[in-house]
Amino acid sequence: MAKTLKFALFGNIYQPRKSVAVQKLISLLDERMAELYIEKEFYAFLTEKMQLEFKPAGIISDDNFEADIAISMGGDGTFLKAASKVGNKEIPIVGINIGRLGFLTDTTPEETETLVNVLYEGNYEVEHRTVLSTKFFNAETNEEIPGYGYPFALNDVAVLKHDSSSMISIRTSINDNYLVTYQADGIVVATPTGSTAYSLSVGGPILEPTSNTFEITPVASHSLNIRPVVLRDDCTIRLQVSSRSHNYLVAIDGRSYSYPENVELQIKKGDYKVHVIKRQNRTFFHTLRHKMMWGADNRD
């Protein structure tokens, strides 16, 4: 008798066109007698706005849930949200792309049936992705300040200026050793997973997803001799920001929070990893070539 799998389903609530794809997924899982648990907000979107009729095994209303596999339906932003919900539960995550680029979500809606077969056959690999852990400290007392935003990032932590006028200064230390003071619009500290996201758009290098590294990439640096830096992921990064407005922004996987300049930020490797399901023919370099057109030569 086939094993009954438990699935946790997360989705983007701003894309009505996804309803057909969701219906197909639900139908395929129902045929397999799967236990489907769905995020509360996504369930409300599908049943109230999209008028879909189905009854899941349960509703996910907080972080207290269990599953064998988590499925994200949307783009990379939805995948990051699912990863934050899964946290340290060690539940592997797979993404069905109904967004634009979909670098993390490399399965198309047309491949949903194939994906379900792959999941039940176990014909996939699991990559273990490093996350960033963020903590905030009082610059005068060096005491930790708890409760400032979500503390973990799968992609990146960006420290940015709060307004559109002047740049900020970011004094940066690595393992308590002074590195440099960036005069810039900000910096991006990225994991290998996040190296193909914001960091890449501002000139950062591409890192292989399972490499044990981080990178620091400046955003609009006011210096020609400041370049991205790649570090071992056992380093601790400490940032002290000063600005004319006396505050700054921290974007943790795209979710922004405002802080006064007397609050320092510490970034280091998290104490858990996110487990990403990869179909055996969907390597990182395959995704680079097909999603990013990496190495494409359009010359006649």
PDB file of C-alpha atoms in Angstrom:
ATOM      1  CA  MET A   1       0.000   0.000   0.000  1.00  0.00           C
ATOM      2  CA  ALA A   2       1.334   3.412  -0.988  1.00  0.00           C
ATOM      3  CA  LYS A   3       2.383   5.733   1.781  1.00  0.00           C
ATOM      4  CA  THR A   4       0.063   8.629   2.599  1.00  0.00           C
ATOM      5  CA  LEU A   5       1.990  11.863   2.267  1.00  0.00           C
ATOM      6  CA  LYS A   6       1.218  15.088   4.081  1.00  0.00           C
ATOM      7  CA  PHE A   7       1.592  18.288   2.064  1.00  0.00           C
ATOM      8  CA  ALA A   8       1.660  21.889   3.269  1.00  0.00           C
ATOM      9  CA  LEU A   9       0.530  24.270   0.508  1.00  0.00           C
ATOM     10  CA  PHE A  10       1.485  27.956   0.322  1.00  0.00           C
ATOM     11  CA  GLY A  11       0.579  30.355  -2.458  1.00  0.00           C
ATOM     12  CA  ASN A  12       0.521  33.865  -3.844  1.00  0.00           C
ATOM     13  CA  ILE A  13      -2.835  35.550  -3.262  1.00  0.00           C
ATOM     14  CA  TYR A  14      -2.313  38.240  -5.911  1.00  0.00           C
ATOM     15  CA  GLN A  15      -2.392  36.100  -9.044  1.00  0.00           C
ATOM     16  CA  PRO A  16      -5.926  35.004  -9.990  1.00  0.00           C
ATOM     17  CA  ARG A  17      -4.670  33.103 -13.039  1.00  0.00           C
ATOM     18  CA  LYS A  18      -3.153  30.487 -10.775  1.00  0.00           C
ATOM     19  CA  SER A  19      -6.546  28.952  -9.872  1.00  0.00           C
ATOM     20  CA  VAL A  20      -6.452  26.443 -12.769  1.00  0.00           C
ATOM     21  CA  ALA A  21      -2.986  25.282 -11.735  1.00  0.00           C
ATOM     22  CA  VAL A  22      -4.062  24.935  -8.098  1.00  0.00           C
ATOM     23  CA  GLN A  23      -7.140  22.954  -9.097  1.00  0.00           C
ATOM     24  CA  LYS A  24      -4.925  20.577 -11.049  1.00  0.00           C
ATOM     25  CA  LEU A  25      -2.547  20.110  -8.123  1.00  0.00           C
ATOM     26  CA  ILE A  26      -5.381  19.529  -5.646  1.00  0.00           C
ATOM     27  CA  SER A  27      -6.982  16.992  -7.973  1.00  0.00           C
ATOM     28  CA  LEU A  28      -3.717  15.094  -8.443  1.00  0.00           C
ATOM     29  CA  LEU A  29      -3.066  14.983  -4.692  1.00  0.00           C
ATOM     30  CA  ASP A  30      -6.654  13.899  -4.043  1.00  0.00           C
ATOM     31  CA  GLU A  31      -6.190  10.980  -6.446  1.00  0.00           C
ATOM     32  CA  ARG A  32      -3.186   9.940  -4.365  1.00  0.00           C
ATOM     33  CA  MET A  33      -5.219  10.187  -1.132  1.00  0.00           C
ATOM     34  CA  ALA A  34      -2.770  12.792   0.150  1.00  0.00           C
ATOM     35  CA  GLU A  35      -3.337  14.846   3.298  1.00  0.00           C
ATOM     36  CA  LEU A  36      -3.360  18.461   2.198  1.00  0.00           C
ATOM     37  CA  TYR A  37      -2.855  21.299   4.682  1.00  0.00           C
ATOM     38  CA  ILE A  38      -3.166  24.793   3.263  1.00  0.00           C
ATOM     39  CA  GLU A  39      -2.119  28.192   4.522  1.00  0.00           C
ATOM     40  CA  LYS A  40      -5.115  30.060   5.943  1.00  0.00           C
ATOM     41  CA  GLU A  41      -4.742  33.199   3.819  1.00  0.00           C
ATOM     42  CA  PHE A  42      -4.224  31.212   0.624  1.00  0.00           C
ATOM     43  CA  TYR A  43      -7.237  28.997   1.389  1.00  0.00           C
ATOM     44  CA  ALA A  44      -9.438  32.075   1.875  1.00  0.00           C
ATOM     45  CA  PHE A  45      -8.204  33.509  -1.423  1.00  0.00           C
ATOM     46  CA  LEU A  46      -8.978  30.322  -3.348  1.00  0.00           C
ATOM     47  CA  THR A  47     -12.392  29.645  -1.833  1.00  0.00           C
ATOM     48  CA  GLU A  48     -13.730  33.188  -1.476  1.00  0.00           C
ATOM     49  CA  LYS A  49     -12.207  35.069  -4.406  1.00  0.00           C
ATOM     50  CA  MET A  50     -11.540  32.257  -6.870  1.00  0.00           C
ATOM     51  CA  GLN A  51     -14.654  30.271  -5.870  1.00  0.00           C
ATOM     52  CA  LEU A  52     -12.842  26.938  -5.707  1.00  0.00           C
ATOM     53  CA  GLU A  53     -14.584  24.190  -3.779  1.00  0.00           C
ATOM     54  CA  PHE A  54     -12.429  21.713  -1.897  1.00  0.00           C
ATOM     55  CA  LYS A  55     -11.900  20.581   1.661  1.00  0.00           C
ATOM     56  CA  PRO A  56      -8.297  20.223   2.854  1.00  0.00           C
ATOM     57  CA  ALA A  57      -7.240  18.015   5.732  1.00  0.00           C
ATOM     58  CA  GLY A  58      -6.445  21.146   7.735  1.00  0.00           C
ATOM     59  CA  ILE A  59      -5.734  24.869   7.700  1.00  0.00           C
ATOM     60  CA  ILE A  60      -2.313  26.303   8.571  1.00  0.00           C
ATOM     61  CA  SER A  61      -2.970  29.377  10.718  1.00  0.00           C
ATOM     62  CA  ASP A  62       0.422  29.674  12.433  1.00  0.00           C
ATOM     63  CA  ASP A  63       3.838  28.000  12.468  1.00  0.00           C
ATOM     64  CA  ASN A  64       2.532  24.986  14.373  1.00  0.00           C
ATOM     65  CA  PHE A  65       2.108  22.419  11.574  1.00  0.00           C
ATOM     66  CA  GLU A  66       3.666  19.224  10.273  1.00  0.00           C
ATOM     67  CA  ALA A  67       4.115  17.911   6.741  1.00  0.00           C
ATOM     68  CA  ASP A  68       6.285  15.609   4.673  1.00  0.00           C
ATOM     69  CA  ILE A  69       6.641  18.127   1.843  1.00  0.00           C
ATOM     70  CA  ALA A  70       5.852  21.836   1.473  1.00  0.00           C
ATOM     71  CA  ILE A  71       4.683  23.153  -1.909  1.00  0.00           C
ATOM     72  CA  SER A  72       4.949  26.802  -2.893  1.00  0.00           C
ATOM     73  CA  MET A  73       2.769  28.074  -5.751  1.00  0.00           C
ATOM     74  CA  GLY A  74       3.826  31.481  -7.031  1.00  0.00           C
ATOM     75  CA  GLY A  75       7.176  33.109  -7.660  1.00  0.00           C
ATOM     76  CA  ASP A  76      10.373  33.319  -5.671  1.00  0.00           C
ATOM     77  CA  GLY A  77       8.784  35.719  -3.165  1.00  0.00           C
ATOM     78  CA  THR A  78       6.140  33.118  -2.334  1.00  0.00           C
ATOM     79  CA  PHE A  79       8.879  30.495  -1.981  1.00  0.00           C
ATOM     80  CA  LEU A  80      10.764  32.713   0.482  1.00  0.00           C
ATOM     81  CA  LYS A  81       7.568  33.182   2.491  1.00  0.00           C
ATOM     82  CA  ALA A  82       7.019  29.420   2.573  1.00  0.00           C
ATOM     83  CA  ALA A  83      10.614  28.926   3.698  1.00  0.00           C
ATOM     84  CA  SER A  84      10.090  31.366   6.578  1.00  0.00           C
ATOM     85  CA  LYS A  85       6.959  29.449   7.639  1.00  0.00           C
ATOM     86  CA  VAL A  86       8.751  26.099   7.476  1.00  0.00           C
ATOM     87  CA  GLY A  87      11.727  27.514   9.391  1.00  0.00           C
ATOM     88  CA  ASN A  88      13.712  24.818  11.170  1.00  0.00           C
ATOM     89  CA  LYS A  89      11.125  22.059  10.722  1.00  0.00           C
ATOM     90  CA  GLU A  90      13.358  20.338   8.138  1.00  0.00           C
ATOM     91  CA  ILE A  91      10.396  19.950   5.769  1.00  0.00           C
ATOM     92  CA  PRO A  92      11.674  19.908   2.158  1.00  0.00           C
ATOM     93  CA  ILE A  93      10.159  22.582  -0.088  1.00  0.00           C
ATOM     94  CA  VAL A  94       9.383  22.482  -3.799  1.00  0.00           C
ATOM     95  CA  GLY A  95       8.134  25.379  -5.904  1.00  0.00           C
ATOM     96  CA  ILE A  96       5.681  25.534  -8.811  1.00  0.00           C
ATOM     97  CA  ASN A  97       6.344  28.769 -10.667  1.00  0.00           C
ATOM     98  CA  ILE A  98       3.360  30.983 -11.392  1.00  0.00           C
ATOM     99  CA  GLY A  99       5.379  34.158 -11.122  1.00  0.00           C
ATOM    100  CA  ARG A 100       7.835  35.716 -13.542  1.00  0.00           C
ATOM    101  CA  LEU A 101      11.434  34.469 -13.380  1.00  0.00           C
ATOM    102  CA  GLY A 102      11.024  31.761 -10.767  1.00  0.00           C
ATOM    103  CA  PHE A 103      14.657  30.944 -10.042  1.00  0.00           C
ATOM    104  CA  LEU A 104      13.801  29.035  -6.870  1.00  0.00           C
ATOM    105  CA  THR A 105      10.539  27.684  -8.286  1.00  0.00           C
ATOM    106  CA  ASP A 106      11.744  25.762 -11.312  1.00  0.00           C
ATOM    107  CA  THR A 107       8.650  23.636 -12.052  1.00  0.00           C
ATOM    108  CA  THR A 108       6.055  25.006 -14.476  1.00  0.00           C
ATOM    109  CA  PRO A 109       2.283  24.480 -14.020  1.00  0.00           C
ATOM    110  CA  GLU A 110       2.356  22.210 -17.086  1.00  0.00           C
ATOM    111  CA  GLU A 111       4.782  19.926 -15.245  1.00  0.00           C
ATOM    112  CA  THR A 112       2.589  19.541 -12.137  1.00  0.00           C
ATOM    113  CA  GLU A 113       1.591  15.937 -12.849  1.00  0.00           C
ATOM    114  CA  THR A 114       5.219  15.002 -13.484  1.00  0.00           C
ATOM    115  CA  LEU A 115       6.225  16.704 -10.250  1.00  0.00           C
ATOM    116  CA  VAL A 116       3.624  14.822  -8.202  1.00  0.00           C
ATOM    117  CA  ASN A 117       4.846  11.524  -9.668  1.00  0.00           C
ATOM    118  CA  VAL A 118       8.437  12.475  -8.856  1.00  0.00           C
ATOM    119  CA  LEU A 119       7.518  13.331  -5.252  1.00  0.00           C
ATOM    120  CA  TYR A 120       5.759  10.006  -4.709  1.00  0.00           C
ATOM    121  CA  GLU A 121       8.527   8.039  -6.388  1.00  0.00           C
ATOM    122  CA  GLY A 122      11.194   9.867  -4.375  1.00  0.00           C
ATOM    123  CA  ASN A 123      13.037  10.548  -7.619  1.00  0.00           C
ATOM    124  CA  TYR A 124      14.562  13.838  -6.511  1.00  0.00           C
ATOM    125  CA  GLU A 125      17.450  15.307  -4.592  1.00  0.00           C
ATOM    126  CA  VAL A 126      17.366  17.636  -1.606  1.00  0.00           C
ATOM    127  CA  GLU A 127      19.768  20.569  -1.422  1.00  0.00           C
ATOM    128  CA  HIS A 128      20.516  22.038   1.996  1.00  0.00           C
ATOM    129  CA  ARG A 129      20.577  25.827   1.774  1.00  0.00           C
ATOM    130  CA  THR A 130      22.215  28.121   4.332  1.00  0.00           C
ATOM    131  CA  VAL A 131      20.187  30.901   5.931  1.00  0.00           C
ATOM    132  CA  LEU A 132      21.320  34.181   7.475  1.00  0.00           C
ATOM    133  CA  SER A 133      20.594  34.936  11.109  1.00  0.00           C
ATOM    134  CA  THR A 134      20.126  38.589  12.098  1.00  0.00           C
ATOM    135  CA  LYS A 135      20.399  40.142  15.549  1.00  0.00           C
ATOM    136  CA  PHE A 136      20.224  43.767  16.657  1.00  0.00           C
ATOM    137  CA  PHE A 137      22.237  45.455  19.401  1.00  0.00           C
ATOM    138  CA  ASN A 138      22.220  48.761  21.243  1.00  0.00           C
ATOM    139  CA  ALA A 139      25.344  50.535  19.962  1.00  0.00           C
ATOM    140  CA  GLU A 140      26.059  52.111  23.377  1.00  0.00           C
ATOM    141  CA  THR A 141      25.464  49.157  25.714  1.00  0.00           C
ATOM    142  CA  ASN A 142      26.009  46.295  23.238  1.00  0.00           C
ATOM    143  CA  GLU A 143      22.888  44.651  24.650  1.00  0.00           C
ATOM    144  CA  GLU A 144      20.796  42.616  22.247  1.00  0.00           C
ATOM    145  CA  ILE A 145      17.444  44.116  21.262  1.00  0.00           C
ATOM    146  CA  PRO A 146      14.922  41.304  20.699  1.00  0.00           C
ATOM    147  CA  GLY A 147      11.832  41.300  18.520  1.00  0.00           C
ATOM    148  CA  TYR A 148      13.056  43.348  15.554  1.00  0.00           C
ATOM    149  CA  GLY A 149      11.415  41.710  12.526  1.00  0.00           C
ATOM    150  CA  TYR A 150      11.784  38.162  11.238  1.00  0.00           C
ATOM    151  CA  PRO A 151      15.337  37.035  12.137  1.00  0.00           C
ATOM    152  CA  PHE A 152      16.203  34.677   9.256  1.00  0.00           C
ATOM    153  CA  ALA A 153      16.808  35.122   5.531  1.00  0.00           C
ATOM    154  CA  LEU A 154      17.212  32.468   2.845  1.00  0.00           C
ATOM    155  CA  ASN A 155      18.201  34.999   0.166  1.00  0.00           C
ATOM    156  CA  ASP A 156      19.689  38.137   1.640  1.00  0.00           C
ATOM    157  CA  VAL A 157      19.765  40.933   4.167  1.00  0.00           C
ATOM    158  CA  ALA A 158      19.961  44.388   2.578  1.00  0.00           C
ATOM    159  CA  VAL A 159      20.907  47.468   4.595  1.00  0.00           C
ATOM    160  CA  LEU A 160      19.650  50.522   2.728  1.00  0.00           C
ATOM    161  CA  LYS A 161      19.197  54.259   3.057  1.00  0.00           C
ATOM    162  CA  HIS A 162      15.826  55.336   4.399  1.00  0.00           C
ATOM    163  CA  ASP A 163      15.137  58.106   1.893  1.00  0.00           C
ATOM    164  CA  SER A 164      16.003  58.987  -1.685  1.00  0.00           C
ATOM    165  CA  SER A 165      18.462  61.799  -0.990  1.00  0.00           C
ATOM    166  CA  SER A 166      21.817  61.139   0.646  1.00  0.00           C
ATOM    167  CA  MET A 167      23.869  57.963   0.948  1.00  0.00           C
ATOM    168  CA  ILE A 168      24.600  56.210   4.234  1.00  0.00           C
ATOM    169  CA  SER A 169      27.836  55.101   5.922  1.00  0.00           C
ATOM    170  CA  ILE A 170      28.061  51.456   6.933  1.00  0.00           C
ATOM    171  CA  ARG A 171      31.018  50.565   9.144  1.00  0.00           C
ATOM    172  CA  THR A 172      31.613  46.864   8.527  1.00  0.00           C
ATOM    173  CA  SER A 173      33.570  44.405  10.653  1.00  0.00           C
ATOM    174  CA  ILE A 174      34.243  40.699  10.059  1.00  0.00           C
ATOM    175  CA  ASN A 175      34.871  38.611  13.182  1.00  0.00           C
ATOM    176  CA  ASP A 176      35.522  41.874  15.067  1.00  0.00           C
ATOM    177  CA  ASN A 177      38.135  42.910  12.468  1.00  0.00           C
ATOM    178  CA  TYR A 178      37.428  46.177  10.684  1.00  0.00           C
ATOM    179  CA  LEU A 179      36.820  45.674   6.943  1.00  0.00           C
ATOM    180  CA  VAL A 180      35.731  49.021   5.474  1.00  0.00           C
ATOM    181  CA  THR A 181      33.170  51.782   5.822  1.00  0.00           C
ATOM    182  CA  TYR A 182      30.882  51.715   2.822  1.00  0.00           C
ATOM    183  CA  GLN A 183      29.690  55.073   1.530  1.00  0.00           C
ATOM    184  CA  ALA A 184      26.757  53.940  -0.563  1.00  0.00           C
ATOM    185  CA  ASP A 185      23.019  53.599  -0.934  1.00  0.00           C
ATOM    186  CA  GLY A 186      23.443  50.369   0.999  1.00  0.00           C
ATOM    187  CA  ILE A 187      24.917  46.881   0.958  1.00  0.00           C
ATOM    188  CA  VAL A 188      23.521  43.411   0.347  1.00  0.00           C
ATOM    189  CA  VAL A 189      24.683  40.451   2.419  1.00  0.00           C
ATOM    190  CA  ALA A 190      23.627  37.367   0.476  1.00  0.00           C
ATOM    191  CA  THR A 191      23.699  33.605   0.826  1.00  0.00           C
ATOM    192  CA  PRO A 192      24.665  31.486  -2.193  1.00  0.00           C
ATOM    193  CA  THR A 193      20.919  31.035  -2.782  1.00  0.00           C
ATOM    194  CA  GLY A 194      20.475  34.814  -2.797  1.00  0.00           C
ATOM    195  CA  SER A 195      23.506  35.476  -4.984  1.00  0.00           C
ATOM    196  CA  THR A 196      21.279  35.333  -8.079  1.00  0.00           C
ATOM    197  CA  ALA A 197      18.746  37.797  -6.643  1.00  0.00           C
ATOM    198  CA  TYR A 198      19.257  41.402  -5.449  1.00  0.00           C
ATOM    199  CA  SER A 199      23.021  40.973  -5.089  1.00  0.00           C
ATOM    200  CA  LEU A 200      23.394  39.947  -8.742  1.00  0.00           C
ATOM    201  CA  SER A 201      21.400  42.984  -9.892  1.00  0.00           C
ATOM    202  CA  VAL A 202      23.894  45.326  -8.208  1.00  0.00           C
ATOM    203  CA  GLY A 203      26.982  43.576  -9.548  1.00  0.00           C
ATOM    204  CA  GLY A 204      27.582  40.720  -7.119  1.00  0.00           C
ATOM    205  CA  PRO A 205      29.075  37.351  -8.141  1.00  0.00           C
ATOM    206  CA  ILE A 206      27.112  34.134  -8.662  1.00  0.00           C
ATOM    207  CA  LEU A 207      27.774  31.537  -5.960  1.00  0.00           C
ATOM    208  CA  GLU A 208      27.032  27.830  -6.236  1.00  0.00           C
ATOM    209  CA  PRO A 209      24.045  27.233  -3.884  1.00  0.00           C
ATOM    210  CA  THR A 210      25.699  24.662  -1.620  1.00  0.00           C
ATOM    211  CA  SER A 211      29.040  26.462  -1.283  1.00  0.00           C
ATOM    212  CA  ASN A 212      29.857  27.459   2.279  1.00  0.00           C
ATOM    213  CA  THR A 213      30.087  31.163   1.541  1.00  0.00           C
ATOM    214  CA  PHE A 214      28.434  34.565   1.945  1.00  0.00           C
ATOM    215  CA  GLU A 215      28.935  37.705  -0.099  1.00  0.00           C
ATOM    216  CA  ILE A 216      28.796  41.433   0.626  1.00  0.00           C
ATOM    217  CA  THR A 217      27.865  43.587  -2.355  1.00  0.00           C
ATOM    218  CA  PRO A 218      27.644  47.408  -2.214  1.00  0.00           C
ATOM    219  CA  VAL A 219      24.620  49.217  -3.657  1.00  0.00           C
ATOM    220  CA  ALA A 220      25.669  52.313  -5.646  1.00  0.00           C
ATOM    221  CA  SER A 221      28.985  52.717  -3.832  1.00  0.00           C
ATOM    222  CA  HIS A 222      30.525  56.208  -3.935  1.00  0.00           C
ATOM    223  CA  SER A 223      33.955  54.763  -4.695  1.00  0.00           C
ATOM    224  CA  LEU A 224      35.512  53.073  -7.707  1.00  0.00           C
ATOM    225  CA  ASN A 225      37.730  50.810  -5.590  1.00  0.00           C
ATOM    226  CA  ILE A 226      34.973  49.113  -3.576  1.00  0.00           C
ATOM    227  CA  ARG A 227      34.042  45.683  -4.927  1.00  0.00           C
ATOM    228  CA  PRO A 228      31.988  42.692  -3.727  1.00  0.00           C
ATOM    229  CA  VAL A 229      33.601  40.467  -1.105  1.00  0.00           C
ATOM    230  CA  VAL A 230      33.103  36.696  -0.718  1.00  0.00           C
ATOM    231  CA  LEU A 231      33.492  35.267   2.795  1.00  0.00           C
ATOM    232  CA  ARG A 232      33.394  31.892   4.501  1.00  0.00           C
ATOM    233  CA  ASP A 233      29.961  31.361   6.040  1.00  0.00           C
ATOM    234  CA  ASP A 234      31.395  30.839   9.523  1.00  0.00           C
ATOM    235  CA  CYS A 235      32.162  34.569   9.707  1.00  0.00           C
ATOM    236  CA  THR A 236      30.214  37.039  11.826  1.00  0.00           C
ATOM    237  CA  ILE A 237      29.414  40.363  10.150  1.00  0.00           C
ATOM    238  CA  ARG A 238      28.790  43.472  12.257  1.00  0.00           C
ATOM    239  CA  LEU A 239      27.303  46.632  10.730  1.00  0.00           C
ATOM    240  CA  GLN A 240      27.077  50.104  12.232  1.00  0.00           C
ATOM    241  CA  VAL A 241      25.098  52.608  10.161  1.00  0.00           C
ATOM    242  CA  SER A 242      25.087  56.394  10.227  1.00  0.00           C
ATOM    243  CA  SER A 243      22.938  58.650   8.064  1.00  0.00           C
ATOM    244  CA  ARG A 244      21.702  62.221   7.828  1.00  0.00           C
ATOM    245  CA  SER A 245      18.177  61.085   8.623  1.00  0.00           C
ATOM    246  CA  HIS A 246      19.498  59.098  11.655  1.00  0.00           C
ATOM    247  CA  ASN A 247      17.705  55.944  10.552  1.00  0.00           C
ATOM    248  CA  TYR A 248      17.993  53.235   7.935  1.00  0.00           C
ATOM    249  CA  LEU A 249      16.161  50.273   6.409  1.00  0.00           C
ATOM    250  CA  VAL A 250      16.879  46.577   6.725  1.00  0.00           C
ATOM    251  CA  ALA A 251      15.204  44.315   4.151  1.00  0.00           C
ATOM    252  CA  ILE A 252      15.199  40.667   5.243  1.00  0.00           C
ATOM    253  CA  ASP A 253      14.242  38.574   2.212  1.00  0.00           C
ATOM    254  CA  GLY A 254      12.411  41.619   0.889  1.00  0.00           C
ATOM    255  CA  ARG A 255      10.511  42.500   4.077  1.00  0.00           C
ATOM    256  CA  SER A 256      11.608  45.967   5.172  1.00  0.00           C
ATOM    257  CA  TYR A 257      11.983  47.314   8.694  1.00  0.00           C
ATOM    258  CA  SER A 258      13.140  50.740   9.881  1.00  0.00           C
ATOM    259  CA  TYR A 259      15.797  51.201  12.559  1.00  0.00           C
ATOM    260  CA  PRO A 260      17.459  54.171  14.279  1.00  0.00           C
ATOM    261  CA  GLU A 261      21.189  54.529  13.638  1.00  0.00           C
ATOM    262  CA  ASN A 262      22.061  53.694  17.251  1.00  0.00           C
ATOM    263  CA  VAL A 263      21.016  50.083  16.521  1.00  0.00           C
ATOM    264  CA  GLU A 264      23.783  47.836  15.180  1.00  0.00           C
ATOM    265  CA  LEU A 265      23.163  44.751  13.079  1.00  0.00           C
ATOM    266  CA  GLN A 266      24.883  41.370  13.384  1.00  0.00           C
ATOM    267  CA  ILE A 267      24.628  38.836  10.564  1.00  0.00           C
ATOM    268  CA  LYS A 268      25.891  35.270  10.713  1.00  0.00           C
ATOM    269  CA  LYS A 269      24.981  31.766   9.578  1.00  0.00           C
ATOM    270  CA  GLY A 270      21.706  30.482  10.994  1.00  0.00           C
ATOM    271  CA  ASP A 271      21.468  27.357  13.118  1.00  0.00           C
ATOM    272  CA  TYR A 272      19.379  25.449  10.570  1.00  0.00           C
ATOM    273  CA  LYS A 273      19.173  24.989   6.795  1.00  0.00           C
ATOM    274  CA  VAL A 274      16.315  25.140   4.331  1.00  0.00           C
ATOM    275  CA  HIS A 275      15.820  21.892   2.400  1.00  0.00           C
ATOM    276  CA  VAL A 276      15.005  22.494  -1.262  1.00  0.00           C
ATOM    277  CA  ILE A 277      13.720  19.717  -3.505  1.00  0.00           C
ATOM    278  CA  LYS A 278      15.434  19.603  -6.898  1.00  0.00           C
ATOM    279  CA  ARG A 279      14.368  17.279  -9.688  1.00  0.00           C
ATOM    280  CA  GLN A 280      17.325  15.282 -10.899  1.00  0.00           C
ATOM    281  CA  ASN A 281      17.505  17.009 -14.287  1.00  0.00           C
ATOM    282  CA  ARG A 282      17.171  20.522 -12.831  1.00  0.00           C
ATOM    283  CA  THR A 283      20.665  21.435 -11.719  1.00  0.00           C
ATOM    284  CA  PHE A 284      21.721  24.919 -10.687  1.00  0.00           C
ATOM    285  CA  PHE A 285      23.637  25.395 -13.927  1.00  0.00           C
ATOM    286  CA  HIS A 286      20.649  24.218 -15.978  1.00  0.00           C
ATOM    287  CA  THR A 287      18.571  26.891 -14.252  1.00  0.00           C
ATOM    288  CA  LEU A 288      21.235  29.538 -14.892  1.00  0.00           C
ATOM    289  CA  ARG A 289      21.235  28.787 -18.596  1.00  0.00           C
ATOM    290  CA  HIS A 290      17.484  28.570 -19.036  1.00  0.00           C
ATOM    291  CA  LYS A 291      16.224  31.215 -16.609  1.00  0.00           C
ATOM    292  CA  MET A 292      19.023  33.772 -16.753  1.00  0.00           C
ATOM    293  CA  MET A 293      20.177  33.071 -20.343  1.00  0.00           C
ATOM    294  CA  TRP A 294      23.649  32.622 -18.836  1.00  0.00           C
ATOM    295  CA  GLY A 295      26.286  32.274 -21.539  1.00  0.00           C
ATOM    296  CA  ALA A 296      23.765  32.788 -24.359  1.00  0.00           C
ATOM    297  CA  ASP A 297      25.348  34.007 -27.588  1.00  0.00           C
ATOM    298  CA  ASN A 298      22.885  35.638 -29.973  1.00  0.00           C
ATOM    299  CA  ARG A 299      25.488  36.586 -32.553  1.00  0.00           C
ATOM    300  CA  ASP A 300      24.840  35.391 -36.099  1.00  0.00           C
TER     301      ASP A 300
END
